[in-house]
Tab-separated table of C-alpha atoms in Angstrom:
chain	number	residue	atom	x	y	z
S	1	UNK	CA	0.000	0.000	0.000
S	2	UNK	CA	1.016	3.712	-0.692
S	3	UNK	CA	1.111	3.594	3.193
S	4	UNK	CA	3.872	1.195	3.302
S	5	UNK	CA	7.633	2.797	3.047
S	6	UNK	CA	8.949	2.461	-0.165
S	7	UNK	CA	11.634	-0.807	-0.661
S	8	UNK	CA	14.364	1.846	-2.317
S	9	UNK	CA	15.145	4.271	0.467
S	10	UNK	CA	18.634	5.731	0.088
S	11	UNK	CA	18.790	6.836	3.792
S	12	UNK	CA	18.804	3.593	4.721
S	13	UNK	CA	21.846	1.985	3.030
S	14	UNK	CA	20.889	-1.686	2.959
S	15	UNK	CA	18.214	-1.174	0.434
S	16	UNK	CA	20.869	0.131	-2.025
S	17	UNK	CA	21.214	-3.614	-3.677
S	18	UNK	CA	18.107	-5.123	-2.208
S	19	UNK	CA	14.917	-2.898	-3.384
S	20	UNK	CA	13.907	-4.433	-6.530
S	21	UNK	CA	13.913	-2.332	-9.286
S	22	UNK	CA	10.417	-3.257	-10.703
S	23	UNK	CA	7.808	-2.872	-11.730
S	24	UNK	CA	6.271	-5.172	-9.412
S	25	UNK	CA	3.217	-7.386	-10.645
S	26	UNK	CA	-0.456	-7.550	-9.923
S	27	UNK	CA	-0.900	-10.221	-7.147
S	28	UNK	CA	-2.842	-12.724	-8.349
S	29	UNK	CA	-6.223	-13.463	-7.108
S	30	UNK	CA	-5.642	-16.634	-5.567
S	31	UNK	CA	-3.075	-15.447	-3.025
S	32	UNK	CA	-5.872	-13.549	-0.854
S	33	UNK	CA	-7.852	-16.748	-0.617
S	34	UNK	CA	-5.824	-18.586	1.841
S	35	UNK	CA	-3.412	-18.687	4.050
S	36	UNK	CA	-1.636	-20.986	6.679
S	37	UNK	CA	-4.064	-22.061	9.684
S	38	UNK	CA	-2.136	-22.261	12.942
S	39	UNK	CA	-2.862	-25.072	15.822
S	40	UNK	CA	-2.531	-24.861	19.739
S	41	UNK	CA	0.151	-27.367	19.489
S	42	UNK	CA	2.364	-24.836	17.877
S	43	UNK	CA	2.750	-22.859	20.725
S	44	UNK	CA	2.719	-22.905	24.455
S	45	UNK	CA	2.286	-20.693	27.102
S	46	UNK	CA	5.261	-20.426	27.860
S	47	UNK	CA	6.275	-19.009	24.891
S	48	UNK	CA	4.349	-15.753	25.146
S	49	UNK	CA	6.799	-14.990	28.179
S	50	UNK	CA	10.401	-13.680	27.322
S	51	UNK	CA	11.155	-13.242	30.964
S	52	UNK	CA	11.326	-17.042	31.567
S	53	UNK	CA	13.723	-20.075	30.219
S	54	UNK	CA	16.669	-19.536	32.466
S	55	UNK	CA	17.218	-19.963	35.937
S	56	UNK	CA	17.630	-16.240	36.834
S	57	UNK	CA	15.574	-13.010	35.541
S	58	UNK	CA	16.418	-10.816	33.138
S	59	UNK	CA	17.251	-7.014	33.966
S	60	UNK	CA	15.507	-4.438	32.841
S	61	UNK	CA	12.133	-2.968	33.109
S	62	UNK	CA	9.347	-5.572	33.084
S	63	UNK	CA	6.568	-4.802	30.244
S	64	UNK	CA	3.221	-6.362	29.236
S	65	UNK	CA	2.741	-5.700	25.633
S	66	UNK	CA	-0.747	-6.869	24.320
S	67	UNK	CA	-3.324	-5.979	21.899
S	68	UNK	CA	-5.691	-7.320	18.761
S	69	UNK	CA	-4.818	-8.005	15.541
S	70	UNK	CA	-7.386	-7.593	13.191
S	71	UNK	CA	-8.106	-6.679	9.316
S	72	UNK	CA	-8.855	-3.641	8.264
S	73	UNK	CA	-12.559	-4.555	7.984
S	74	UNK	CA	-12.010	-4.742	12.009
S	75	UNK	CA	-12.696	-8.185	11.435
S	76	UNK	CA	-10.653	-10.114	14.331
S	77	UNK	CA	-7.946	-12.548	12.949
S	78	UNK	CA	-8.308	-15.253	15.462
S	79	UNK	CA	-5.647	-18.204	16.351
S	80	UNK	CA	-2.891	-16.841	13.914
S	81	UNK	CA	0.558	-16.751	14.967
S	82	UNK	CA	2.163	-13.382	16.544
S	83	UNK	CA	6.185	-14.111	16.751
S	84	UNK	CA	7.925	-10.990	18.388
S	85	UNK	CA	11.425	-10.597	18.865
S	86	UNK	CA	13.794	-7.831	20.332
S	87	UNK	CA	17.174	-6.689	22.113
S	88	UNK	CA	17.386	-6.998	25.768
S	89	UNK	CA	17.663	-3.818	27.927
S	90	UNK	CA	21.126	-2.810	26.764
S	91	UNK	CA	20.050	-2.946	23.619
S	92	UNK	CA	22.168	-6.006	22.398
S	93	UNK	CA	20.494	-8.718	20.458
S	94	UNK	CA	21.767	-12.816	20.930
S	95	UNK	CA	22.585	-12.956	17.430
S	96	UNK	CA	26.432	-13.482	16.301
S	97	UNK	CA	25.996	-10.505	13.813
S	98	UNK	CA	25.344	-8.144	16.488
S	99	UNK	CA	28.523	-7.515	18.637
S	100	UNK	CA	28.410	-3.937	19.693
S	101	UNK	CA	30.102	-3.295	23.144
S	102	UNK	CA	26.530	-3.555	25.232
S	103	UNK	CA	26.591	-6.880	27.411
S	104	UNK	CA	24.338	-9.822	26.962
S	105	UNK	CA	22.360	-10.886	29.549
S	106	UNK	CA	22.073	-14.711	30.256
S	107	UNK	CA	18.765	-14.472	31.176
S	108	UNK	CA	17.500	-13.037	28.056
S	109	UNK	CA	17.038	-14.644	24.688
S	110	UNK	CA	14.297	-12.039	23.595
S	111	UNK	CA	12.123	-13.972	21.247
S	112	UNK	CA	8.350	-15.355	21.904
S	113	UNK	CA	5.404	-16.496	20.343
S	114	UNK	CA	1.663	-16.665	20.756
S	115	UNK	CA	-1.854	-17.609	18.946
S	116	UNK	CA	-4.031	-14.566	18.968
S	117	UNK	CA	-7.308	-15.100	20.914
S	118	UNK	CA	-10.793	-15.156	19.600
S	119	UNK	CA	-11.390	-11.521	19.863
S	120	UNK	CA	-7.910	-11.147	17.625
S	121	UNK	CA	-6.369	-10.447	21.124
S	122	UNK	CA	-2.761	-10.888	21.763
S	123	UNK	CA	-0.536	-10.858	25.469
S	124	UNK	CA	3.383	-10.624	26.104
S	125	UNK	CA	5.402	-10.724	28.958
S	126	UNK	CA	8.923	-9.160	28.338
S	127	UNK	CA	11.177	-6.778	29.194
S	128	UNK	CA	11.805	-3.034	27.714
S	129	UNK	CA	14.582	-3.108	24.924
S	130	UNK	CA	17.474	-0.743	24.518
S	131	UNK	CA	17.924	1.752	21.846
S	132	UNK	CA	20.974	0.264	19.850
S	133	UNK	CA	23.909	1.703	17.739
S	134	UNK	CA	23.944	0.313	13.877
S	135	UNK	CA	26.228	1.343	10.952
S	136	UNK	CA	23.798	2.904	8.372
S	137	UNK	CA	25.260	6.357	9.393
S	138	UNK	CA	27.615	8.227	11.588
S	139	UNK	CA	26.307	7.986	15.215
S	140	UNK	CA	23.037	6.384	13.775
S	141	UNK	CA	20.837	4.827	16.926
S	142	UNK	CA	17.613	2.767	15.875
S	143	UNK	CA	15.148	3.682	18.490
S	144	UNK	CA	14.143	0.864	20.893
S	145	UNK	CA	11.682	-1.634	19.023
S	146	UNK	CA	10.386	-5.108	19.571
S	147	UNK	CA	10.024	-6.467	15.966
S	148	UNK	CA	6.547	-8.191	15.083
S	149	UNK	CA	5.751	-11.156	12.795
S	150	UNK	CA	1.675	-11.328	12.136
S	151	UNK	CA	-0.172	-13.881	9.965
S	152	UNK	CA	-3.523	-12.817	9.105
S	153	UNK	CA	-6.256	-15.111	7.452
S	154	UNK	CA	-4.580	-15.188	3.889
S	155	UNK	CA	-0.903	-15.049	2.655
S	156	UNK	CA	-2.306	-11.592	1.293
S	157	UNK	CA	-2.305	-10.163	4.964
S	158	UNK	CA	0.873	-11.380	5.734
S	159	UNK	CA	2.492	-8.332	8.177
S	160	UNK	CA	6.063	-7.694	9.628
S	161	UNK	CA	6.984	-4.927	11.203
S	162	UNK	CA	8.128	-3.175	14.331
S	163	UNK	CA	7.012	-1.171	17.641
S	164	UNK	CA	8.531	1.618	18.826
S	165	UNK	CA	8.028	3.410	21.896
S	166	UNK	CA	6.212	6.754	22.718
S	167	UNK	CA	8.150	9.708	23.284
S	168	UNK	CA	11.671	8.379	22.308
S	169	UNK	CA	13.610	10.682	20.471
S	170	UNK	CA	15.586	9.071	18.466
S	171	UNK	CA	12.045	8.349	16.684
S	172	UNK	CA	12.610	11.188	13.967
S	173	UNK	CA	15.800	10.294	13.517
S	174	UNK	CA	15.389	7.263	12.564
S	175	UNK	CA	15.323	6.505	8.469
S	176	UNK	CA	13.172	3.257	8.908
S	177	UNK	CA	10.750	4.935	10.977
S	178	UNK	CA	10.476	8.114	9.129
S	179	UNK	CA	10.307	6.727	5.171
S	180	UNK	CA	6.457	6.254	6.595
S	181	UNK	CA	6.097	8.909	4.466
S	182	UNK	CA	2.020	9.189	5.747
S	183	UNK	CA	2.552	10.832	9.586
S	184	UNK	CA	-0.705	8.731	10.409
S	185	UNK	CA	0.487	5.595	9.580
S	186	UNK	CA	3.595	5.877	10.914
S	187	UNK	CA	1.267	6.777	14.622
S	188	UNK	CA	0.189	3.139	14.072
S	189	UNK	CA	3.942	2.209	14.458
S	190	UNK	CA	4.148	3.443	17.958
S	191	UNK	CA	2.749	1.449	20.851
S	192	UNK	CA	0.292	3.340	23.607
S	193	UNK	CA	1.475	3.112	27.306
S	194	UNK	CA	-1.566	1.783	28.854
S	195	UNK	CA	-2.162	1.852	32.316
S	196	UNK	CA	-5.094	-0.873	32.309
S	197	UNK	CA	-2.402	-3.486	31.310
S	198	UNK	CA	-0.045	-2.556	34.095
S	199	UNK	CA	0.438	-4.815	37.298
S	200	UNK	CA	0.640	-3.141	40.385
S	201	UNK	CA	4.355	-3.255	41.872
S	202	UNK	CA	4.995	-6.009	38.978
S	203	UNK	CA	5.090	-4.646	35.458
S	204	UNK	CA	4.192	-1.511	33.474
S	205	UNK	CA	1.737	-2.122	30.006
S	206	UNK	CA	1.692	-1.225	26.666
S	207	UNK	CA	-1.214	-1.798	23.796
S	208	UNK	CA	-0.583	-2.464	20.112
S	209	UNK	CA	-2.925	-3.184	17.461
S	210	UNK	CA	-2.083	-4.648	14.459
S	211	UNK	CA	-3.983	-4.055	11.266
S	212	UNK	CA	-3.146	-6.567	8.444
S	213	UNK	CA	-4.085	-5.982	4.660
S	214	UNK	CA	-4.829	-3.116	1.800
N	1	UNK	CA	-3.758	-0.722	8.330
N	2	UNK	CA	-0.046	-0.701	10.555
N	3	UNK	CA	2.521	-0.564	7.654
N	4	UNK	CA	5.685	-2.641	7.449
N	5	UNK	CA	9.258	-2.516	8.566
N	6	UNK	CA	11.768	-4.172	7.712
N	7	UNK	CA	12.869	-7.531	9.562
N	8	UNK	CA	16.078	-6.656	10.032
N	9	UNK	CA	19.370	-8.732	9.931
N	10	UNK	CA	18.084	-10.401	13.203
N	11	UNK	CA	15.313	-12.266	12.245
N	12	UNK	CA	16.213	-15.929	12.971
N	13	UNK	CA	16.028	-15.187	16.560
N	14	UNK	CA	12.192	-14.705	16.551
N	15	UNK	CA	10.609	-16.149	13.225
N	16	UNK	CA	12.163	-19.172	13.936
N	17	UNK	CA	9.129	-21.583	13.834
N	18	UNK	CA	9.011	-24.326	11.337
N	19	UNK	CA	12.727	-23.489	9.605
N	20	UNK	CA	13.289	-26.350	8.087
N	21	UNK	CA	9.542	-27.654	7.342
N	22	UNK	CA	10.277	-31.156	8.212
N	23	UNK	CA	6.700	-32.746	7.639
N	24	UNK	CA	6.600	-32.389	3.864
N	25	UNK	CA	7.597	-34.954	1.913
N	26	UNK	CA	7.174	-34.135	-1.296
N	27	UNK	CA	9.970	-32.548	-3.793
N	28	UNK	CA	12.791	-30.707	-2.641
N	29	UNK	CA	13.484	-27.059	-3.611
N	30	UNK	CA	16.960	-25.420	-3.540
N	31	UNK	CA	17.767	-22.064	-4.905
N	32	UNK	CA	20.446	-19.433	-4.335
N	33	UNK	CA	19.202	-16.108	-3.357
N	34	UNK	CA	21.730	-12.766	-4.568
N	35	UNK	CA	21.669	-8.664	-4.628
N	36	UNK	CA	21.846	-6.783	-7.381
N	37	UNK	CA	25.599	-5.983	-6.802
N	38	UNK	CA	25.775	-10.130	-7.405
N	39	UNK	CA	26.466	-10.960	-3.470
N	40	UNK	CA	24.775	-13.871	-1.873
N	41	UNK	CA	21.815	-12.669	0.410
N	42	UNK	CA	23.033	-14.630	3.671
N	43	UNK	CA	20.449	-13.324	5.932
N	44	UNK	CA	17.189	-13.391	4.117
N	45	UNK	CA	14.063	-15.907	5.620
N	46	UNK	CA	11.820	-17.621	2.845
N	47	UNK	CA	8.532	-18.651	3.897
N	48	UNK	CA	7.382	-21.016	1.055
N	49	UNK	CA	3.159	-21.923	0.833
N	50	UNK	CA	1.502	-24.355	-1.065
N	51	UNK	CA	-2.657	-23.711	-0.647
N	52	UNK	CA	-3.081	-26.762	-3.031
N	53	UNK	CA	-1.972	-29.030	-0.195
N	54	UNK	CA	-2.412	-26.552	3.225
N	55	UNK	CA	1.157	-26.717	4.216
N	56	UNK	CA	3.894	-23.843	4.915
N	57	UNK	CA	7.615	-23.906	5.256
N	58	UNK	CA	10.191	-21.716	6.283
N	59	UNK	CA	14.139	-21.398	5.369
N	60	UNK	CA	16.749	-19.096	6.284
N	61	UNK	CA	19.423	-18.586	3.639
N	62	UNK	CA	22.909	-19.761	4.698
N	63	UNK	CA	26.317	-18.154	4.226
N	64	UNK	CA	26.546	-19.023	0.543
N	65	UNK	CA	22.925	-17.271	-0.013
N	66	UNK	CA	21.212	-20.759	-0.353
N	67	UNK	CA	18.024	-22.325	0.821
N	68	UNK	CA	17.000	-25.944	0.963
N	69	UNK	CA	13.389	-26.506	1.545
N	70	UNK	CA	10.508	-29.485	0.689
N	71	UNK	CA	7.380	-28.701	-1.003
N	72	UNK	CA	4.381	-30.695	-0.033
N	73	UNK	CA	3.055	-33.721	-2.836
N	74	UNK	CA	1.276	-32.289	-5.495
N	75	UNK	CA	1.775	-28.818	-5.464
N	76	UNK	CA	1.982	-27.298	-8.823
N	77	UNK	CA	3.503	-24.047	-7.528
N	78	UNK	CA	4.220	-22.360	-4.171
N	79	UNK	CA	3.385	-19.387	-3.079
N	80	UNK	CA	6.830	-17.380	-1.570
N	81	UNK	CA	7.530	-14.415	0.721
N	82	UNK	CA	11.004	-12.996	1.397
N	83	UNK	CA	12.384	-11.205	4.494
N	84	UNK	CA	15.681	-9.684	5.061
N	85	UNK	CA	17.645	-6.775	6.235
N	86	UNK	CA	16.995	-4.545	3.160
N	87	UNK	CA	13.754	-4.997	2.134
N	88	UNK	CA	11.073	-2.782	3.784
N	89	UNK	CA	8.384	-5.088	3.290
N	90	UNK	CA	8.309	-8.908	2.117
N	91	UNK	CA	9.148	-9.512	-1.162
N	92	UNK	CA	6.035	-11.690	-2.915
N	93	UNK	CA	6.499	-14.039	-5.739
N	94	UNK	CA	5.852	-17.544	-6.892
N	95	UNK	CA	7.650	-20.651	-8.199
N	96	UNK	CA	5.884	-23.326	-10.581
N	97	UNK	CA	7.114	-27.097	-10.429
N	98	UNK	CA	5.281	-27.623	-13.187
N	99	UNK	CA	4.153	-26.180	-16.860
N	100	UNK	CA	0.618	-26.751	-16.309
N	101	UNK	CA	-1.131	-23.199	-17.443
N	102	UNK	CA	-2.957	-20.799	-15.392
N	103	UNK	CA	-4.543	-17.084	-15.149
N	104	UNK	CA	-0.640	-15.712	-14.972
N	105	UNK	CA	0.893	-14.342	-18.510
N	106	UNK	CA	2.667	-17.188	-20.139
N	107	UNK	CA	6.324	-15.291	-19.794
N	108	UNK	CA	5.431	-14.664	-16.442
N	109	UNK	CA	5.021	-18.296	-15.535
N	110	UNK	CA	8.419	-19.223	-17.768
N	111	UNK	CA	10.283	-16.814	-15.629
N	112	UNK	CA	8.833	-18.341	-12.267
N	113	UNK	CA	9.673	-21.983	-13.714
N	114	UNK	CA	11.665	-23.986	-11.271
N	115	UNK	CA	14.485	-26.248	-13.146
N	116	UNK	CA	13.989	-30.023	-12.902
N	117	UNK	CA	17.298	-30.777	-11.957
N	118	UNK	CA	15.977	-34.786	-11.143
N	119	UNK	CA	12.667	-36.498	-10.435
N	120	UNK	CA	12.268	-35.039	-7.036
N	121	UNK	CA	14.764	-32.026	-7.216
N	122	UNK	CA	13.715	-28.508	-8.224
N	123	UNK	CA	15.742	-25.632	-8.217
N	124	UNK	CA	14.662	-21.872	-8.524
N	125	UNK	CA	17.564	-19.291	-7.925
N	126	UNK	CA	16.492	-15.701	-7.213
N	127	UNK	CA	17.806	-12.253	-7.658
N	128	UNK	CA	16.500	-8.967	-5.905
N	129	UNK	CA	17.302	-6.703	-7.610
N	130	UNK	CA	19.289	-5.911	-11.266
N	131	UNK	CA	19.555	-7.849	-15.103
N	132	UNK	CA	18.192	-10.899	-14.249
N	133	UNK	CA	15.461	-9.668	-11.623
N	134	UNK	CA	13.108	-12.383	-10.371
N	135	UNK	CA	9.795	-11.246	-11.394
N	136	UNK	CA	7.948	-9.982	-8.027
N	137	UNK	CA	4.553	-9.351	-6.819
N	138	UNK	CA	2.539	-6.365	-5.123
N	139	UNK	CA	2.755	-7.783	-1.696
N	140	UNK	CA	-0.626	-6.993	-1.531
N	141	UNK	CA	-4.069	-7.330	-3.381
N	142	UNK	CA	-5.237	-4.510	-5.506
């Protein structure tokens, strides 16, 4: 959609070779038909909590982050499969590519999973990432994020994406964020600090909707 | 609707379910994925889908830019998103394992024509970008 950033986007350097050149071709009807259908045995509950797996906690600041995904009908996309993945509070990622001097935490592997709900309802458990340094440009910071995978009802409504935070500042600085050319759309990018989701003395809350397709 | 961002060259930390697609067991797909300055694309996720048979695969691409996956029996073409560092949203197109015709425009379909390299072997290699561009879809209806 015109709503989408566009793949070439010179300020940020890695589409230089990657953004196909085009045109790009009518989808054909038969890819909104369908799409994969997800079962409870392909997750657990576990897995919707990024805080657990190791025998200590994780630092950082502890963060429910929940909210519906649904089609932009409103329709609820029920039992489809929400991946999410992130840095820990330092804002270093387990991944051998990233090896910027922020320490790892051995309590924190920062990926989870979850079915969405009936009501197109999602609910993490994780904890707040860092902002972290990359190499696109000098001093270049990409504003804390916890990267989202979303599978609506078809491969059509296939969604990945990201949330940001509200009120970080390296938010306009940031050439992902801001080739969302519509100022709207790129709102929808940035999660909502939600005090009904918060636990008292426990965790602090923030709600995300996802809208998949055109 | 919430646009897209890119996945980023971290991705096989959290879409990390089903890499591999073990329960298929029909033909196996290989294909080598590069840039359009010819370099293999060593961090790029390929989610393959078949909705003639209901089943869905994912592979990463290794450090040579290559991908090994296995189609489900009987599916005359699969249905393929791609995900890297790079690309600001998924990448849509769609490989045929066989010359049966459809809707798509006959040069189209050539172009998206895996190789038989033996009974059960297919092989598609892809390019992003440049001279020999794999042909790509809107990744989204019109």
């Amino acid at each position: 959609m015109d709503l989408d950033p566009p793949y070439d986007c010179p300020a940020y350097r890695s589409t230089e070779w990657r953004a196909p050149k085009g045109p790009l071709l009518a989808m054909p009807k038969a890819m909104s038909l369908e799409g994969p259908v997800f079962g409870p045995s392909e997750v657990t509950a576990d897995d919707a909590d990024l805080t657990r797996g190791s025998s200590g906690e994780p630092l950082g600041e502890r963060i429910i982050v929940a909210g519906r995904v649904t089609d932009s009908a409103g329709r609820p996309v029920r039992g489809q499969l929400v991946e999410i993945w992130q840095a820990n509070a330092a804002g270093r990622y387990r991944h051998e590519v990233d090896q910027h001097p922020a320490p790892l935490d051995p309590n924190f592997t920062g990926a989870g999973r979850c079915l969405t709900g009936d009501d197109g309802s999602y609910r993490f458990l994780t904890i707040k990432p860092g902002a972290y340094p990359w190499g696109n440009h000098p001093n270049a910071w990409r504003p804390a994020h916890i990267h989202f995978s979303v599978f609506g009802t078809s491969f059509a409504e296939r969604l990945v994406t990201q949330m940001y935070f509200p009120g970080d500042p390296l938010l306009e600085l940031d050439p992902m964020f801001t080739s969302v050319r519509d100022r709207d759309a790129a709102a929808q990018l940035v999660a909502s600090f939600d005090s009904s989701l918060t636990v008292e003395n426990w965790a602090l809350g923030y709600s995300f909707d996802v809208v998949v397709g055109p | 609707m919430t646009p897209s961002q890119t996945a980023g060259p971290f991705l096989s930390i959290g879409m990390s379910w089903n890499v591999g697609g073990a329960e298929a067991d029909g033909p196996s797909l290989s294909g080598c994925v590069r840039d359009g300055s010819g370099a293999p694309v060593t961090d790029a996720l390929l989610e393959f889908w078949s909705a003639a048979s209901g089943e869905f695969a994912r592979a990463l691409t290794g450090d040579d830019g290559c991908f090994h996956v296995r189609a489900g029996r009987g599916a005359d073409h699969l249905d393929v998103s791609i995900f890297a560092r790079g690309l600001q949203q998924r990448l849509v197109t769609r490989i045929y394992l066989s010359d049966e015709s459809d809707d798509l425009d006959p040069e189209v379909r050539r172009r998206l024509t895996a190789r038989q390299a033996s009974p059960d072997q297919y092989v598609f290699d892809m390019y992003l970008q440049g001279d020999q561009e794999t042909v790509f879809f809107l990744p989204w209806p019109s």
